[in-house]
Short mmCIF file of C-alpha atoms in Angstrom, two decimals:
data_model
loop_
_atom_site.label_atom_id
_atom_site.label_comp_id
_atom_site.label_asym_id
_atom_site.label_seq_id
_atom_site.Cartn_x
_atom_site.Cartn_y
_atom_site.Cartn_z
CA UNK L 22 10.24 -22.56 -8.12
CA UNK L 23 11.00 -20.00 -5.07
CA UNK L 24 10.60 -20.60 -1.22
CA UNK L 25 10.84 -16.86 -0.15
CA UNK L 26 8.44 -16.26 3.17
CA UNK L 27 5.90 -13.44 2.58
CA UNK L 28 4.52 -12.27 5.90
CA UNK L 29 2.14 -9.42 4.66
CA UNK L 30 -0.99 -9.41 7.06
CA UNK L 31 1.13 -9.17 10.32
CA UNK L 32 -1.10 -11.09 12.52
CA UNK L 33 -3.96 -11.42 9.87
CA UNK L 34 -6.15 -9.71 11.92
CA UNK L 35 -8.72 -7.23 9.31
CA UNK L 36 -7.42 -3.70 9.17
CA UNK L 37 -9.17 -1.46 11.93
CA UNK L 38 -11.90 -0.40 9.05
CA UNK L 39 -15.83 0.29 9.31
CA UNK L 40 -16.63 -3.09 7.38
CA UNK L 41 -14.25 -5.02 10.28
CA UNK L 42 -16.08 -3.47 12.84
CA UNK L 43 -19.46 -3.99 11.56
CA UNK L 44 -18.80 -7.80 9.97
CA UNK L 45 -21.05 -10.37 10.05
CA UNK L 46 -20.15 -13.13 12.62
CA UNK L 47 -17.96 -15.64 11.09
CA UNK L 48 -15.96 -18.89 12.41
CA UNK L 49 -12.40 -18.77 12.76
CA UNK L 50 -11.28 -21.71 9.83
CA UNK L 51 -8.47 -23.56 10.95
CA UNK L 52 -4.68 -23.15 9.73
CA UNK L 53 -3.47 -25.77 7.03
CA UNK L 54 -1.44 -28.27 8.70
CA UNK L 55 0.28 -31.08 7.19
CA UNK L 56 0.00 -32.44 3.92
CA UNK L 57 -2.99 -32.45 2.09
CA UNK L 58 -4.11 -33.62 -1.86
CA UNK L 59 -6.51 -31.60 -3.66
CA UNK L 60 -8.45 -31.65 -6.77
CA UNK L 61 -8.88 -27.84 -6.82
CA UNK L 62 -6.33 -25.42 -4.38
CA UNK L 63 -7.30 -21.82 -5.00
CA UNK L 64 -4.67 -19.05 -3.12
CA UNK L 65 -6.55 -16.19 -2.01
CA UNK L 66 -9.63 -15.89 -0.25
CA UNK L 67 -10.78 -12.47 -1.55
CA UNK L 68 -13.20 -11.94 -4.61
CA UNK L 69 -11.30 -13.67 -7.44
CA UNK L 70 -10.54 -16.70 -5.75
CA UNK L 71 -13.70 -17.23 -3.15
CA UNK L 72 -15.84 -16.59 -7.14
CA UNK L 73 -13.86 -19.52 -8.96
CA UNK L 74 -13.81 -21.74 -6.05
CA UNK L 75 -17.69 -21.55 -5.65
CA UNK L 76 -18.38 -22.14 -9.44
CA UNK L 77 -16.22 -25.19 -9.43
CA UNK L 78 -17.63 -26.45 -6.45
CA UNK L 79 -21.08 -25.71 -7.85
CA UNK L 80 -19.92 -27.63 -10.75
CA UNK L 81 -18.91 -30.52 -7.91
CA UNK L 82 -14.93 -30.19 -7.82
CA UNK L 83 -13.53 -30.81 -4.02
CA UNK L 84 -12.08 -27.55 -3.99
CA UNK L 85 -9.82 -26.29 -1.14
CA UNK L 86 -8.61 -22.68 -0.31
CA UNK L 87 -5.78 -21.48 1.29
CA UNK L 88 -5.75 -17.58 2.77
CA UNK L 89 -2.97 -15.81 4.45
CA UNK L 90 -5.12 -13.68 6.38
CA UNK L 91 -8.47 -13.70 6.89
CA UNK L 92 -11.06 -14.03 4.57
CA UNK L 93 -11.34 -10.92 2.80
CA UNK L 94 -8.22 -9.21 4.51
CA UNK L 95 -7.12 -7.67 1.36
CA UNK L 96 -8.73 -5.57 -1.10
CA UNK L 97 -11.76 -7.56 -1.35
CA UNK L 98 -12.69 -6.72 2.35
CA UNK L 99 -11.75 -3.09 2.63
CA UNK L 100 -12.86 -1.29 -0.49
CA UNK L 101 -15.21 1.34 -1.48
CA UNK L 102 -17.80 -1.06 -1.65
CA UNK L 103 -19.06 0.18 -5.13
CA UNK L 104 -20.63 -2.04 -7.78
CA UNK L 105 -19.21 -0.33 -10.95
CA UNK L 106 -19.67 -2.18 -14.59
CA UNK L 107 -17.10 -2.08 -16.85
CA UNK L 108 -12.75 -2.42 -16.79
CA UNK L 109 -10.58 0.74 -15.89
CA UNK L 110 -9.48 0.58 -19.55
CA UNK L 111 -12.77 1.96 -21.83
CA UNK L 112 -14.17 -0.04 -24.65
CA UNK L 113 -12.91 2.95 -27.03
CA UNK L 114 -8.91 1.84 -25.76
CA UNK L 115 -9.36 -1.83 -25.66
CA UNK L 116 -11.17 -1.11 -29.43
CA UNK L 117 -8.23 1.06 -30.88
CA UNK L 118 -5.58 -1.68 -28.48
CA UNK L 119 -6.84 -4.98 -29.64
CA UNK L 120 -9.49 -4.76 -32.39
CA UNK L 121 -13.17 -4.75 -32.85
CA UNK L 122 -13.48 -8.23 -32.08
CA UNK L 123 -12.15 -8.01 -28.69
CA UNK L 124 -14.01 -4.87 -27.74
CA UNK L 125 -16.62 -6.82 -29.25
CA UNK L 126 -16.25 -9.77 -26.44
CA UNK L 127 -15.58 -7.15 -23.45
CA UNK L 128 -18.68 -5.72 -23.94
CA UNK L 129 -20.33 -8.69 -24.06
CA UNK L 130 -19.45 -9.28 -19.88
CA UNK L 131 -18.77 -6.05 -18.71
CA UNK L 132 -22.11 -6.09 -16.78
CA UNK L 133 -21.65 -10.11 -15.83
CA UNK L 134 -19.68 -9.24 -12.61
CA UNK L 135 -22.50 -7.34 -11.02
CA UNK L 136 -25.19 -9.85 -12.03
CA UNK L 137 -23.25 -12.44 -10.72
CA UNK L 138 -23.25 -10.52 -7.29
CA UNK L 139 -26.64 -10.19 -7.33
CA UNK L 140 -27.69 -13.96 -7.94
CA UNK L 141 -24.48 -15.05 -5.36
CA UNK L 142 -26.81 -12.43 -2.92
CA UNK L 143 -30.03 -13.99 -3.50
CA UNK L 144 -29.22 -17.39 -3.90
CA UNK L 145 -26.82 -18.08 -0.48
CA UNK L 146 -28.76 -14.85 1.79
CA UNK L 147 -25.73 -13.13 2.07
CA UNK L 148 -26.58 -10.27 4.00
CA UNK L 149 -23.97 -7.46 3.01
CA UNK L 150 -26.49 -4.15 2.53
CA UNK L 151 -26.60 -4.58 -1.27
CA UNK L 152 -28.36 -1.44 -2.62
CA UNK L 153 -28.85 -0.45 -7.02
CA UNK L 154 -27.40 2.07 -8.56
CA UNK L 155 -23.95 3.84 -9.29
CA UNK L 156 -23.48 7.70 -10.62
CA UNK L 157 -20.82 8.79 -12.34
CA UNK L 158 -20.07 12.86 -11.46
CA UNK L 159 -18.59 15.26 -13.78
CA UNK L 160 -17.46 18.62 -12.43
CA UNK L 161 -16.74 20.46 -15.54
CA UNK L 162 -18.57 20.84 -19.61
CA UNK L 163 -15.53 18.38 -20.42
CA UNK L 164 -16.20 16.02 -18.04
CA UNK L 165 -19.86 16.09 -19.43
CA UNK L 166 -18.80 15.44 -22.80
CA UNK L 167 -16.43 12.65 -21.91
CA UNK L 168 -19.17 11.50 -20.43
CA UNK L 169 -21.71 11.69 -23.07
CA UNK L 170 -19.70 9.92 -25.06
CA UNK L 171 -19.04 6.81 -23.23
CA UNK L 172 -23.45 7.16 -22.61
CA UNK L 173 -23.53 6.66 -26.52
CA UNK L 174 -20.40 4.09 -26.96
CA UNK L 175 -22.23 2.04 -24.35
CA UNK L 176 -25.67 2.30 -26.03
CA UNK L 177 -23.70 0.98 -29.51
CA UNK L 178 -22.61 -2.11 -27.80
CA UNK L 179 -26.12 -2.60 -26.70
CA UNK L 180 -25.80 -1.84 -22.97
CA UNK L 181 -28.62 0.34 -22.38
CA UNK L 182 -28.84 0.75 -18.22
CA UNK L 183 -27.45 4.26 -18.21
CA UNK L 184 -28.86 7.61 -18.27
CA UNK L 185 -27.45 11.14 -18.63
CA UNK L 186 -27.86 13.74 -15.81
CA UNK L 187 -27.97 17.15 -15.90
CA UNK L 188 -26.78 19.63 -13.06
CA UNK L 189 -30.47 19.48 -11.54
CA UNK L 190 -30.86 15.79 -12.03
CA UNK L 191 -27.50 15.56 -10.35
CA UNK L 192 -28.47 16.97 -7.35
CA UNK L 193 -31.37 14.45 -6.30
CA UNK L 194 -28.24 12.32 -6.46
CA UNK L 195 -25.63 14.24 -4.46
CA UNK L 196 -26.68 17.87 -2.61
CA UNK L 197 -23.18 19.17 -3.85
CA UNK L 198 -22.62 22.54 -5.91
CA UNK L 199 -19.14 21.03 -7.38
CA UNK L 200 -21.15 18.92 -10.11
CA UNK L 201 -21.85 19.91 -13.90
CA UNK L 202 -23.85 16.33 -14.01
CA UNK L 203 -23.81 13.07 -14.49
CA UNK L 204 -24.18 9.83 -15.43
CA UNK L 205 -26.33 6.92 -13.38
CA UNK L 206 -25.91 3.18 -14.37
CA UNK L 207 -29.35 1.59 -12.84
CA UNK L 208 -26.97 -1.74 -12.83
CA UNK L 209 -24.48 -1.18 -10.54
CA UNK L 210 -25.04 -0.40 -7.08
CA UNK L 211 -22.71 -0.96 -4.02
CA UNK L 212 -22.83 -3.28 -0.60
CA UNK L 213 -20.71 -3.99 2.30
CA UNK L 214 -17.71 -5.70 0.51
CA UNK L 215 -16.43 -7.94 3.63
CA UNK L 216 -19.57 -9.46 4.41
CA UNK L 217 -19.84 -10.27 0.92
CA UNK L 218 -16.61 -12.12 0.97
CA UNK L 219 -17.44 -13.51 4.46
CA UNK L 220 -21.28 -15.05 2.99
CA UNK L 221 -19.46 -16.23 -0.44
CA UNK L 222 -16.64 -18.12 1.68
CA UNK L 223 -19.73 -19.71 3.49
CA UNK L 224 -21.72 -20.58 0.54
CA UNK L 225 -17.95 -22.25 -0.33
CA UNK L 226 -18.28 -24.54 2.65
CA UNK L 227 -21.94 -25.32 2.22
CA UNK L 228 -20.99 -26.64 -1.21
CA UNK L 229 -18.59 -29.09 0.20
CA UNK L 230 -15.00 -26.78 -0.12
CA UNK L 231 -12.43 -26.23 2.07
CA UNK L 232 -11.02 -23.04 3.72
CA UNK L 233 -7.76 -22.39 5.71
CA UNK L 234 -6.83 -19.33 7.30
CA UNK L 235 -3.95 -17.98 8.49
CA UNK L 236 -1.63 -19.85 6.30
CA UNK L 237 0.71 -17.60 3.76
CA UNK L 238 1.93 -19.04 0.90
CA UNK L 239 5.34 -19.19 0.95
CA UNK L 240 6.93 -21.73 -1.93
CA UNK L 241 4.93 -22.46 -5.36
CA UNK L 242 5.92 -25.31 -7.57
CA UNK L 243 4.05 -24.60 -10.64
CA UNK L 244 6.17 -26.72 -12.89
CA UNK L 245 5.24 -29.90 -11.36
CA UNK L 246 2.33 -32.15 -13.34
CA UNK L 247 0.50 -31.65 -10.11
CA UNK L 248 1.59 -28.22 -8.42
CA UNK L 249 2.54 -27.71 -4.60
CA UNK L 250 2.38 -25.13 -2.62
CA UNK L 251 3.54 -24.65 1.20
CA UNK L 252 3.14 -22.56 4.07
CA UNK L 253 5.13 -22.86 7.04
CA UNK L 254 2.90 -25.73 8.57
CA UNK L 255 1.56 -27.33 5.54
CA UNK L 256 1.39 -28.25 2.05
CA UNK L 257 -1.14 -29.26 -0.59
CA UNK L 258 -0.73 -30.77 -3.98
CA UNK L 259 -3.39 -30.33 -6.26
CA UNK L 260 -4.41 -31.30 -9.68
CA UNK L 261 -5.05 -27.98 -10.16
CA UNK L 262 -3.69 -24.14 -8.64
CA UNK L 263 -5.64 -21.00 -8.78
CA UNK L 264 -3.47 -18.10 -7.93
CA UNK L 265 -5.89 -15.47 -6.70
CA UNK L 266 -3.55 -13.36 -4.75
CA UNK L 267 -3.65 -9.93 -6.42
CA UNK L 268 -1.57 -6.81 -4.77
CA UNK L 269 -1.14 -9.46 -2.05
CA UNK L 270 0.69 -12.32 -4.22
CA UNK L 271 3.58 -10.63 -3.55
CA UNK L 272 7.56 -12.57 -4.34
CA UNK L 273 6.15 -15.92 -4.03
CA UNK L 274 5.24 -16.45 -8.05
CA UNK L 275 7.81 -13.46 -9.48
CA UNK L 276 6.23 -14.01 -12.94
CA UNK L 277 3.40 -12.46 -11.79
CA UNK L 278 4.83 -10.09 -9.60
CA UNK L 279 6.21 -7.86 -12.56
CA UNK L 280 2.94 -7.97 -14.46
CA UNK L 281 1.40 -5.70 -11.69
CA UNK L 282 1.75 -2.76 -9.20
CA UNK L 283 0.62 -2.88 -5.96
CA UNK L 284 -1.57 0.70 -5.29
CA UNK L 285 -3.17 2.16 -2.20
CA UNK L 286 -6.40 3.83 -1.78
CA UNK L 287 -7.95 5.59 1.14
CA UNK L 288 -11.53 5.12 2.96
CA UNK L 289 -12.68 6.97 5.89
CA UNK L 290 -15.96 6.92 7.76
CA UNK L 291 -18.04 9.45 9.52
CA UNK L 292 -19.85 8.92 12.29
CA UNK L 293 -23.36 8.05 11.97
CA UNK L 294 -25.27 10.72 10.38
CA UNK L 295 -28.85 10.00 11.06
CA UNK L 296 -31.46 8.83 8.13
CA UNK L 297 -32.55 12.64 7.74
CA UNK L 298 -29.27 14.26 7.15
CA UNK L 299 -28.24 11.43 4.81
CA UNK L 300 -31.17 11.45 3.12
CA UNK L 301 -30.72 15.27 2.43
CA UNK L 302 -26.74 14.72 1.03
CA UNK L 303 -27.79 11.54 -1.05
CA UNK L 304 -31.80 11.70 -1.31
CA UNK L 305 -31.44 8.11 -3.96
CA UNK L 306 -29.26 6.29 -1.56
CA UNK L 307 -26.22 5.34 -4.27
CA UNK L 308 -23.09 5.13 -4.86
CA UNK L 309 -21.39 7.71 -6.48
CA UNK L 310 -17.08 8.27 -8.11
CA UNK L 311 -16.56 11.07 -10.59
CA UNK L 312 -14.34 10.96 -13.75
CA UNK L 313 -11.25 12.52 -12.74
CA UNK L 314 -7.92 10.39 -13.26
CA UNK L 315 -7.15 10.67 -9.17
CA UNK L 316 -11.03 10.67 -8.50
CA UNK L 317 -13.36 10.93 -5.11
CA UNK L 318 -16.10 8.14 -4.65
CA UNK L 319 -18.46 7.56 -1.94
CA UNK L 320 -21.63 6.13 -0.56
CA UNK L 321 -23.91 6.01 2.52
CA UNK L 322 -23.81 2.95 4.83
CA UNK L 323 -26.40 1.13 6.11
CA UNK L 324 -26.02 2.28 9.49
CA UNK L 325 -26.10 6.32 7.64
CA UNK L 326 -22.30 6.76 7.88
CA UNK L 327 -20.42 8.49 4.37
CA UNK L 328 -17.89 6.49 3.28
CA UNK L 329 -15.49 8.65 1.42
CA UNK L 330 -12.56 7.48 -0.47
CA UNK L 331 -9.87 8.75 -2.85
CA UNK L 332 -6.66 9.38 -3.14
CA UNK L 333 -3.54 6.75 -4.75
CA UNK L 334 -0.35 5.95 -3.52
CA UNK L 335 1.73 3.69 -6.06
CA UNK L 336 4.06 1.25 -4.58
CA UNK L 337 1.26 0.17 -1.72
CA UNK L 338 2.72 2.15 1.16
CA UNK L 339 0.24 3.85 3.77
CA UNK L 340 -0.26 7.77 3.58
CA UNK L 341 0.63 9.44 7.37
CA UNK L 342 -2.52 10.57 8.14
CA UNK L 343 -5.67 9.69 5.57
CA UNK L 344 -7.89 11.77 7.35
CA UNK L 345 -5.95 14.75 6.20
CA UNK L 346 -5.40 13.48 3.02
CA UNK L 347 -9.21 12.72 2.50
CA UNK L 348 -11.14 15.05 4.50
CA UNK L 349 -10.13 18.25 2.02
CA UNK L 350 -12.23 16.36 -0.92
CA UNK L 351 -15.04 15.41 1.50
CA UNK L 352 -15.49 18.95 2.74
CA UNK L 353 -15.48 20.23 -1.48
CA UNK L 354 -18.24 18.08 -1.89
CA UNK L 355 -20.09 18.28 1.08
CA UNK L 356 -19.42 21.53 3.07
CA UNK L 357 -22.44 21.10 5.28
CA UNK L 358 -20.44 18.44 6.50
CA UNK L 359 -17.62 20.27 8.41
CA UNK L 360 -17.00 19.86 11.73
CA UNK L 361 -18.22 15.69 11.40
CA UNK L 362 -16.59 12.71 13.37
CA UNK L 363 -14.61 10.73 11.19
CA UNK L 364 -14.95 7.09 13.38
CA UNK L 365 -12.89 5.13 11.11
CA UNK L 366 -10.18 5.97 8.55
CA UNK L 367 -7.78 2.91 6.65
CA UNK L 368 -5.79 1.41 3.40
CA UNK L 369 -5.39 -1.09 1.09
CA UNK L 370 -3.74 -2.17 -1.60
CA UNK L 371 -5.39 -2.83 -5.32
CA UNK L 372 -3.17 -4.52 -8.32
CA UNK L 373 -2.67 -2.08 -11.14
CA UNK L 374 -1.80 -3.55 -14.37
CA UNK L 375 -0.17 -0.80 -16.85
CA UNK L 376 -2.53 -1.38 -19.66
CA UNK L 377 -5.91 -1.40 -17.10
CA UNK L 378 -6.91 -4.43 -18.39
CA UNK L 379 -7.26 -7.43 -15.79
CA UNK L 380 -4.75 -10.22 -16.73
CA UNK L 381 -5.60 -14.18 -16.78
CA UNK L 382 -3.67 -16.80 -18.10
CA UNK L 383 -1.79 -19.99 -17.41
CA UNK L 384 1.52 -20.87 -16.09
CA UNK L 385 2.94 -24.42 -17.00
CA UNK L 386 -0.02 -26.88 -17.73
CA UNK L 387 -2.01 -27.05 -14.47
CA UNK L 388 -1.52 -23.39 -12.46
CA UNK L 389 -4.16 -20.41 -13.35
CA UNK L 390 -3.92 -17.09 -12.50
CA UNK L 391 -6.24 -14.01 -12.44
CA UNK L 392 -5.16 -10.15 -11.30
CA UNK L 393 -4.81 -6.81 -12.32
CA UNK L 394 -8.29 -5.33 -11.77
CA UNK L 395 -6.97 -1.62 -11.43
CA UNK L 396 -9.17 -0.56 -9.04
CA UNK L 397 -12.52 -2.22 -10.92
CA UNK L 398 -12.22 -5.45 -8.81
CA UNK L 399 -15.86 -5.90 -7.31
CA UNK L 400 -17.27 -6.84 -10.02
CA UNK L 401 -14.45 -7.69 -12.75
CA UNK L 402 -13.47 -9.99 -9.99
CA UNK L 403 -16.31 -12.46 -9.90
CA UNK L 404 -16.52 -12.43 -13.78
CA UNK L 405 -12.97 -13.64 -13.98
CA UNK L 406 -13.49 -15.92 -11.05
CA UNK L 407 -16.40 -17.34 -12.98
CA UNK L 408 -14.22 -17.86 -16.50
CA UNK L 409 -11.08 -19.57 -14.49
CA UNK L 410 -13.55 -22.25 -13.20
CA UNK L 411 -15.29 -22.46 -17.07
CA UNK L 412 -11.57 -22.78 -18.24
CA UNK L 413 -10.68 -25.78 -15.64
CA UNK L 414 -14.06 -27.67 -16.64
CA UNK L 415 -12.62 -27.38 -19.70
CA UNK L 416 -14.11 -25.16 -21.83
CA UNK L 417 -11.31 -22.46 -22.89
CA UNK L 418 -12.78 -19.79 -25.26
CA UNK L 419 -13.32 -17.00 -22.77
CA UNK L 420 -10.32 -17.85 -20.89
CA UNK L 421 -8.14 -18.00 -24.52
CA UNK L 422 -9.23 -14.31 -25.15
CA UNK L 423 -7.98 -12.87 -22.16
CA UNK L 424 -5.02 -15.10 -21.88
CA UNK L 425 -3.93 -14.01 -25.54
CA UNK L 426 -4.27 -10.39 -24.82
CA UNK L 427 -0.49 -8.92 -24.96
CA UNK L 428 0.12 -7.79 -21.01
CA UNK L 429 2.41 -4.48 -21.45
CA UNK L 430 5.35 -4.13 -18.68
CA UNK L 431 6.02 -1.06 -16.83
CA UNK L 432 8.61 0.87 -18.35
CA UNK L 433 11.86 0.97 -16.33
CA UNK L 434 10.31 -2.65 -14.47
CA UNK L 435 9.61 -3.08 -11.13
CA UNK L 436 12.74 -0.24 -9.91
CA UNK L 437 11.18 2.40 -12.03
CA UNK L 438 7.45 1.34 -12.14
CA UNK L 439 6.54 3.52 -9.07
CA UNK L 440 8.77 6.92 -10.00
CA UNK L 441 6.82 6.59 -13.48
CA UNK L 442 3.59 5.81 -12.07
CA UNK L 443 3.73 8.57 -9.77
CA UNK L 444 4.83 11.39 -12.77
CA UNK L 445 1.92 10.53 -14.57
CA UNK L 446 -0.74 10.84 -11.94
CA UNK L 447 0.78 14.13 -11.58
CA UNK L 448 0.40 15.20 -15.10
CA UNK L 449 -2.95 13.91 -15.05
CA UNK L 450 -3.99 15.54 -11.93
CA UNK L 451 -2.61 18.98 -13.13
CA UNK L 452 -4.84 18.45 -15.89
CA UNK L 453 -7.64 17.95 -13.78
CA UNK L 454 -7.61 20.70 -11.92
CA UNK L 455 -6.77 23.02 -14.88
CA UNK L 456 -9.35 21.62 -16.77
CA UNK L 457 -8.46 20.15 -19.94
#
């Protein structure tokens, strides 16, 4: 147990980001107040946790959330927006890591999260801009090869939505010189990540759940038969805790805290570029991230604006000025570009595990837990989401893989984690730009 105060979202107000300023309307949900009893409480209101509260209450458990912030303040509400299949860690490490049989099962749901987006679109009208198709951009011959070889590891698990580009083919992707090629996958896609959050924590309510905002977690008893948790006006006990917090969680659960790394990444927005001119930089309208360890990705809005990202920052802090930082890789890409408005420009925070796997598991009998996405949490996110609530209806098997999976600690722990962290995007950034 630990009753440490977490204030993280300042007032809880969204970051000043495109998606806050072009959200969906949404009520304010009240803060939790006094004591409450739950069958289901789920911390976090971002992907993982608004995912596994709408299965179980699909499933028709009274399920109540509790959010610090508002819903989708975290990563959930301010990221790149990009539907990409698969974990950071490739089926080739989590083969040679675990075994056959578990690359075996990963492959089997890599593409789950992104269906599961698509049916949570359709079946609740959430209107967040949701668009097919993700490119992945190699700027040199050994970028192409890495490449073509996750094209043919793919196609020997049977996943068969991708398709090899060549520098031409590239181009009625991106109008850039910097490519060698590429590679599309016609299943992922990308959307406007906040309203997505806002229309799942909707089709949450419609179901019969429970959301407040504005209430930071601040004690966890997970050892109890029936866990609590408080906030500074309230408490619930529950039959059952999801801990959806991510980056976010921070001291509240320290168990979980060591497992991960809070990161930064940067997004910036140009002004409005007109349907012609962003037609002519991205004639097939996707979204697009090459393979470089520290690696660019972008997309056009629905409104015709680029949103360019990029860029780490281990620990979580803030860079000084992310327009600098980002607009040097924006104008490499697209030099026709220079001299553009950038309108909006922000940060957030993902969860890095060390291995790149997401972790799940269990702590005591009654508390779940989910995190560690490493910067593949759109879609990784729901398909977790959707195994938690499979495990609390009580059927374990694709929870027991993930939970069995070894989880590898930072070397030096949490006061060396970020010094390492940050030598080894170095080496791997020389190496990018050398080549090799």
């Amino acid at each position: 147990m630990t009753d440490k105060t977490h204030p993280y979202a300042g007032d809880g107000r969204h970051t000043d980001s495109y998606y806050a300023a072009s959200a969906n309307p949404a009520p304010l949900r009240p803060e939790l107040e006094g004591a409450v009893e739950a069958d289901i409480c789920v911390v976090g209101a971002g992907f993982s946790g608004l995912s596994a509260a709408l299965h179980l209450a699909e499933k028709g458990y009274s399920v109540t959330v509790v959010e610090g912030a508002r819903i989708g303040w975290g990563a959930s509400g301010r990221n790149g927006g990009q539907v990409v299949n698969g974990l950071n860690a490739s089926l080739d490490v989590i083969e040679s890591r675990y075994g056959q049989d578990t690359a075996n099962f990963v492959a089997g749901l890599v593409m789950e999260g992104g269906d599961i987006i698509r049916e949570r679109v359709a079946t609740y009208d959430i209107q967040c801009d949701l668009k097919p198709g993700n490119v992945f951009a190699g700027l040199t011959g050994k970028h192409m090869q890495e490449l073509e070889a996750r094209w043919k590891l793919w196609r020997s698990y049977g996943i068969e939505s991708q398709e090899m580009l060549s520098r031409e083919q590239m181009r009625e992707h991106a109008a850039s010189d910097l490519y060698a090629g590429g590679m599309i996958d016609h299943k992922g896609g990308h959307l406007h990540p906040l309203n997505l959050a806002l229309g799942e924590a909707a089709a949450v309510e419609k179901m019969g759940g429970t959301i407040y905002e504005m209430s930071p977690v601040n004690f966890v008893d997970t050892e109890a038969t029936r866990p609590v948790i408080r906030t500074a006006k309230g408490q619930i006990t529950a039959k059952t805790l999801v801990l959806c917090g991510n980056a976010y969680l921070g001291h509240v659960v320290p168990t979980l805290e060591r497992r991960v790394m809070p990161v930064s990444t940067q997004v910036m927005a140009t002004e409005p570029l007109g349907e012609a001119k962003a037609r002519e930089l991205m004639p097939s309208d996707v979204c697009i991230e090459d393979v470089r360890y520290i690696l660019d990705y972008y997309r056009m809005s629905a409104d015709n604006r680029l949103l360019f990202g990029g860029g780490t920052v281990y620990g979580g802090a803030d860079p000084k000025d992310i327009k600098a930082k980002l607009w040097k890789n924006l104008e490499k890409v697209f030099p026709q570009l220079k001299g553009t408005k950038i309108d909006y420009a922000w940060s957030g925070n993902f969860a890095l595990s060390f291995s790149r796997v997401p972790q799940m598991g269990r702590i005591g009998q009654n508390t779940y837990f989910a995190h560690g996405y490493s910067g593949h949490g759109v879609t990784g996110s729901h398909t977790f989401g959707r195994i938690l609530s499979e495990a609390i209806n009580g059927d374990l098997t694709r929870f027991d893989t993930f939970a069995k999976l070894p989880w590898i600690p930072f070397p030096g722990g949490r006061t060396f984690r970020v010094p390492y962290s940050v030598a080894g995007s170095w080496w791997y950034a020389l190496r990018d730009r050398l080549g090799v």
